[in-house]
PDB file of C-alpha atoms in Angstrom:
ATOM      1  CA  UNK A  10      77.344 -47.525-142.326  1.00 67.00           C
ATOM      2  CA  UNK A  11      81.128 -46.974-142.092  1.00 83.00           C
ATOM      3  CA  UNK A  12      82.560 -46.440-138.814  1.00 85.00           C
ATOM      4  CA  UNK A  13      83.006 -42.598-139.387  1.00 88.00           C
ATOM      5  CA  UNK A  14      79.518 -41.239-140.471  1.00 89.00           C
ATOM      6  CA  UNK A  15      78.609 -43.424-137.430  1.00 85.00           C
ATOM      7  CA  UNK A  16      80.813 -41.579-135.077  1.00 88.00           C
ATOM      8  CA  UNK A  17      79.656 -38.243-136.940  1.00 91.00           C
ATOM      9  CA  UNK A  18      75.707 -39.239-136.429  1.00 91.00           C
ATOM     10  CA  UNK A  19      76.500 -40.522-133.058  1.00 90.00           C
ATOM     11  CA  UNK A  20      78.238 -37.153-131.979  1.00 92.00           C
ATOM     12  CA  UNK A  21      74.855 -35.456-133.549  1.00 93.00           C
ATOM     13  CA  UNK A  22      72.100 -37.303-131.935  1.00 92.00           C
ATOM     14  CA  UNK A  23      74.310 -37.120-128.348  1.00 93.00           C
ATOM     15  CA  UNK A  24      73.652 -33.364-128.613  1.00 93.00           C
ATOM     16  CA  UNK A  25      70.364 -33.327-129.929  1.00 93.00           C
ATOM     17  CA  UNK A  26      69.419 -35.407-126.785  1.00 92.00           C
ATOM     18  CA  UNK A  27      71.158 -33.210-124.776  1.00 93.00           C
ATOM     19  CA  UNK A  28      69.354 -30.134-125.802  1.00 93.00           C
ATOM     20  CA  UNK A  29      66.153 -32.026-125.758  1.00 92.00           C
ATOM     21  CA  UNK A  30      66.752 -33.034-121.659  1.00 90.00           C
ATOM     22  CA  UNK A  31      67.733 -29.793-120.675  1.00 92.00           C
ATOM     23  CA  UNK A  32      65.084 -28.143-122.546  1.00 92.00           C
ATOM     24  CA  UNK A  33      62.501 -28.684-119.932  1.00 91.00           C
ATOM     25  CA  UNK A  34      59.982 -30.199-122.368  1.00 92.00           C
ATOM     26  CA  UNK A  35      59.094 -33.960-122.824  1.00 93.00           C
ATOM     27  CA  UNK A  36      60.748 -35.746-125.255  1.00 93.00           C
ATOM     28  CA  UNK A  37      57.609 -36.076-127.312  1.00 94.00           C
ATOM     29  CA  UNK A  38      56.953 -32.223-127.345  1.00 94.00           C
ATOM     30  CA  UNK A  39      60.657 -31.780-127.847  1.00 93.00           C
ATOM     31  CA  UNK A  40      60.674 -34.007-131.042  1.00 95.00           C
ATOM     32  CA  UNK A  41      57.578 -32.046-132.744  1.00 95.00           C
ATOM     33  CA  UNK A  42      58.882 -28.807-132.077  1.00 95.00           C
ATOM     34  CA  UNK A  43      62.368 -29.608-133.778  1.00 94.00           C
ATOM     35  CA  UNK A  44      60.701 -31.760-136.288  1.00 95.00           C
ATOM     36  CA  UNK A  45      62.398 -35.075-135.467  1.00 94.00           C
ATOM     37  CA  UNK A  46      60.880 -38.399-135.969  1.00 94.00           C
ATOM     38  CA  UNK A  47      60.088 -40.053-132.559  1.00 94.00           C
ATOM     39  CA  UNK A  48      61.058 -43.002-132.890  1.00 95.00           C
ATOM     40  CA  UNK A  49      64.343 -42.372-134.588  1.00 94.00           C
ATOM     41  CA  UNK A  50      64.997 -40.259-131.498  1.00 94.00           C
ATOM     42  CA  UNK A  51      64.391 -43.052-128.963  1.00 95.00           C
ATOM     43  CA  UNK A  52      66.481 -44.977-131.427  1.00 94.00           C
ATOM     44  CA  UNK A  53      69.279 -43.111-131.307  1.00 93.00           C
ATOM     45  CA  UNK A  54      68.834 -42.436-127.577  1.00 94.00           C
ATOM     46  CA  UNK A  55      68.978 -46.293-126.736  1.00 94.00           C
ATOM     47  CA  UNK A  56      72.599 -46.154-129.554  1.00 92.00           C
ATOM     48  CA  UNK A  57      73.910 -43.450-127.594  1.00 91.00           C
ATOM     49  CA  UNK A  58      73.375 -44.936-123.911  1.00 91.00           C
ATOM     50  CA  UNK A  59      74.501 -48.541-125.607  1.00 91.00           C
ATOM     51  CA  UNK A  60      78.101 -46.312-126.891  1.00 88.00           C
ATOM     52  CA  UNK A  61      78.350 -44.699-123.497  1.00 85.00           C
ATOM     53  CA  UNK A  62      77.469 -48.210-121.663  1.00 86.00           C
ATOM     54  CA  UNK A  63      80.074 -49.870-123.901  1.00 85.00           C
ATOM     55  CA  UNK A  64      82.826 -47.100-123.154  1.00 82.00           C
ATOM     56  CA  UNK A  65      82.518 -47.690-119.326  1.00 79.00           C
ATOM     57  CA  UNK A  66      82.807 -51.549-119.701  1.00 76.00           C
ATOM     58  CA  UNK A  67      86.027 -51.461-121.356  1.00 76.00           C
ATOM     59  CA  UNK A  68      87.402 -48.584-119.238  1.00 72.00           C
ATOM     60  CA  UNK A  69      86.885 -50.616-116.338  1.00 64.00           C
ATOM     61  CA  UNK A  70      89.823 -53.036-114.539  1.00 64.00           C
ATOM     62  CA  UNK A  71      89.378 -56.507-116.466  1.00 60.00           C
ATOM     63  CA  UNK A  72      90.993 -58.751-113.487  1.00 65.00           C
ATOM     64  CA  UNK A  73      90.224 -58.193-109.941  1.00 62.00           C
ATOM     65  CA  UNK A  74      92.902 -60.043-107.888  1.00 68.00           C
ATOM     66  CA  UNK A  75      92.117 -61.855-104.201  1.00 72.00           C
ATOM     67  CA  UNK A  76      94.928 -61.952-101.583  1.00 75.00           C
ATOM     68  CA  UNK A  77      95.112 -62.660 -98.128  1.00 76.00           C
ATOM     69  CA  UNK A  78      96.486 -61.290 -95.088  1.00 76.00           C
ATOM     70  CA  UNK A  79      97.979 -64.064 -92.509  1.00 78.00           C
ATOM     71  CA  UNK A  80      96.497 -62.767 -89.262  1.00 74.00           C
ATOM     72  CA  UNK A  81      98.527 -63.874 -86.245  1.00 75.00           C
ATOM     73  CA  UNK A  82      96.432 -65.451 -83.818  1.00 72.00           C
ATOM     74  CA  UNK A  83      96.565 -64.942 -79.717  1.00 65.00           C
ATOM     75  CA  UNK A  84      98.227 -68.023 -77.746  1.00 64.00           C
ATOM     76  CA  UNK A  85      97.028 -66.622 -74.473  1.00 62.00           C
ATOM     77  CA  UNK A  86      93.541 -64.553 -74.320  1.00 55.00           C
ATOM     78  CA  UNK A  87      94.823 -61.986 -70.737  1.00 60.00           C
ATOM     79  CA  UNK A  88      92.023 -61.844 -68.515  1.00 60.00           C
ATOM     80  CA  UNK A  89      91.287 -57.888 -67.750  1.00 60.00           C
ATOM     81  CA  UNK A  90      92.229 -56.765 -64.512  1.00 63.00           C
ATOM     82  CA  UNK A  91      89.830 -56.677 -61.906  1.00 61.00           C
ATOM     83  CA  UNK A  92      87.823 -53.379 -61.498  1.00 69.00           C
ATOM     84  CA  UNK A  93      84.890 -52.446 -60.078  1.00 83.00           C
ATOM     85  CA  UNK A  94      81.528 -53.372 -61.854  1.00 83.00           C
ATOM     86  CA  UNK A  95      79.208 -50.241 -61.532  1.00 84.00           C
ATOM     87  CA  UNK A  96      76.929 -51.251 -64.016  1.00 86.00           C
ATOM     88  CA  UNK A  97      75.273 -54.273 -66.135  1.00 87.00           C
ATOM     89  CA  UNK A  98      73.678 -54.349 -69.539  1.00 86.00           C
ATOM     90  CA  UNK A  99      72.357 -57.410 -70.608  1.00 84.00           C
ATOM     91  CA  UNK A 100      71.615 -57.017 -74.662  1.00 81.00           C
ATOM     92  CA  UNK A 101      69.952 -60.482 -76.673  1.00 78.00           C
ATOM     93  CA  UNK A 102      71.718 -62.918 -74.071  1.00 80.00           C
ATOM     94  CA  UNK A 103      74.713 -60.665 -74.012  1.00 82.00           C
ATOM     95  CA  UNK A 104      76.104 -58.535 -70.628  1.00 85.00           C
ATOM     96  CA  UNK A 105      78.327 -55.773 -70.937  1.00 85.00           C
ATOM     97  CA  UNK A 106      80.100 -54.492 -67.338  1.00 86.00           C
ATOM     98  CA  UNK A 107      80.407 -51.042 -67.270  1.00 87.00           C
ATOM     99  CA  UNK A 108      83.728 -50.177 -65.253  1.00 85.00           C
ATOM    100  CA  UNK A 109      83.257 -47.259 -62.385  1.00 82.00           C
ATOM    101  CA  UNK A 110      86.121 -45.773 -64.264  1.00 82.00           C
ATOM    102  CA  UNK A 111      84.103 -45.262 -67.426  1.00 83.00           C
ATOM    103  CA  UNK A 112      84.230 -42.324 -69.449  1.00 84.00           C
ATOM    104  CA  UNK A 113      80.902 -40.017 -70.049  1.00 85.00           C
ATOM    105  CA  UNK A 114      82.148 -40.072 -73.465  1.00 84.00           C
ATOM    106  CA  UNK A 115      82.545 -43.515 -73.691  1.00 83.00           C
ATOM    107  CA  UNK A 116      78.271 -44.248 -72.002  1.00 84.00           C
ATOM    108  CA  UNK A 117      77.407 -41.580 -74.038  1.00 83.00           C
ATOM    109  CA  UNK A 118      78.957 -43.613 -77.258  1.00 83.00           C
ATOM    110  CA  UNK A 119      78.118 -46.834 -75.979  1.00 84.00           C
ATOM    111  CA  UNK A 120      74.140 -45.960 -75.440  1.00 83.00           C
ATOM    112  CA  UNK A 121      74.118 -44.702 -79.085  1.00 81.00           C
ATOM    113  CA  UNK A 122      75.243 -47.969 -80.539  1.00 82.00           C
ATOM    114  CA  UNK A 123      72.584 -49.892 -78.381  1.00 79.00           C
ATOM    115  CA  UNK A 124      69.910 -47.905 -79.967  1.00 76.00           C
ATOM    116  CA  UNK A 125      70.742 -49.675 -82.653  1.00 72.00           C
ATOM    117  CA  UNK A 126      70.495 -53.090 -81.027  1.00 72.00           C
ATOM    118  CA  UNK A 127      67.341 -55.178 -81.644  1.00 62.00           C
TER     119      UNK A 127
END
């Protein structure tokens, strides 16, 4: 088959199955009522979703690229200055310190994520 009456067929049989799926019925019932051979349907169905596949391959980028970001690193980690501890929360061998100067915004925030925590 030359490449146009495929495109022509191909452009038929895409609208035929789109009148058959929005037409409510199953495919089989669909096929009977519009006298079309079954299996020429579902042969044309797998042609059309094969086209369609086919299309989205070659529209997609061919070459992903990898680069890298040099991330400067701390010489000194600063030791936070000293407040007052009002509360502890020790989470799978880990404590957080809750400062007296904490936010209700920030426990409120903070108790969400450990809900999380298993």
């Amino acid at each position: 088959m030359d490449k146009i009456t495929h495109e022509v067929r191909l452009t038929n049989w895409t609208k035929l199955i789109q009148e058959c799926l929005s037409s409510g019925l199953s495919k089989k019932e669909w096929c009977s009522q519009n006298q079309i051979d079954e299996k020429q349907f579902y042969y044309w169905q797998r042609r059309v979703r094969e086209e369609i596949y086919a299309e989205q391959v070659s529209a997609a980028p061919v070459e992903l690229s990898t680069s890298f970001v040099e991330v400067p690193s701390l010489s000194k980690v600063e030791e936070p200055k000293s407040t007052n501890v009002s509360a502890q929360i020790h989470v799978n061998g880990c404590t957080i310190e809750i400062a007296d100067s904490a936010s209700d915004e920030f426990l409120h925030r903070l108790l969400g994520a450990l809900s999380y925590v298993q």
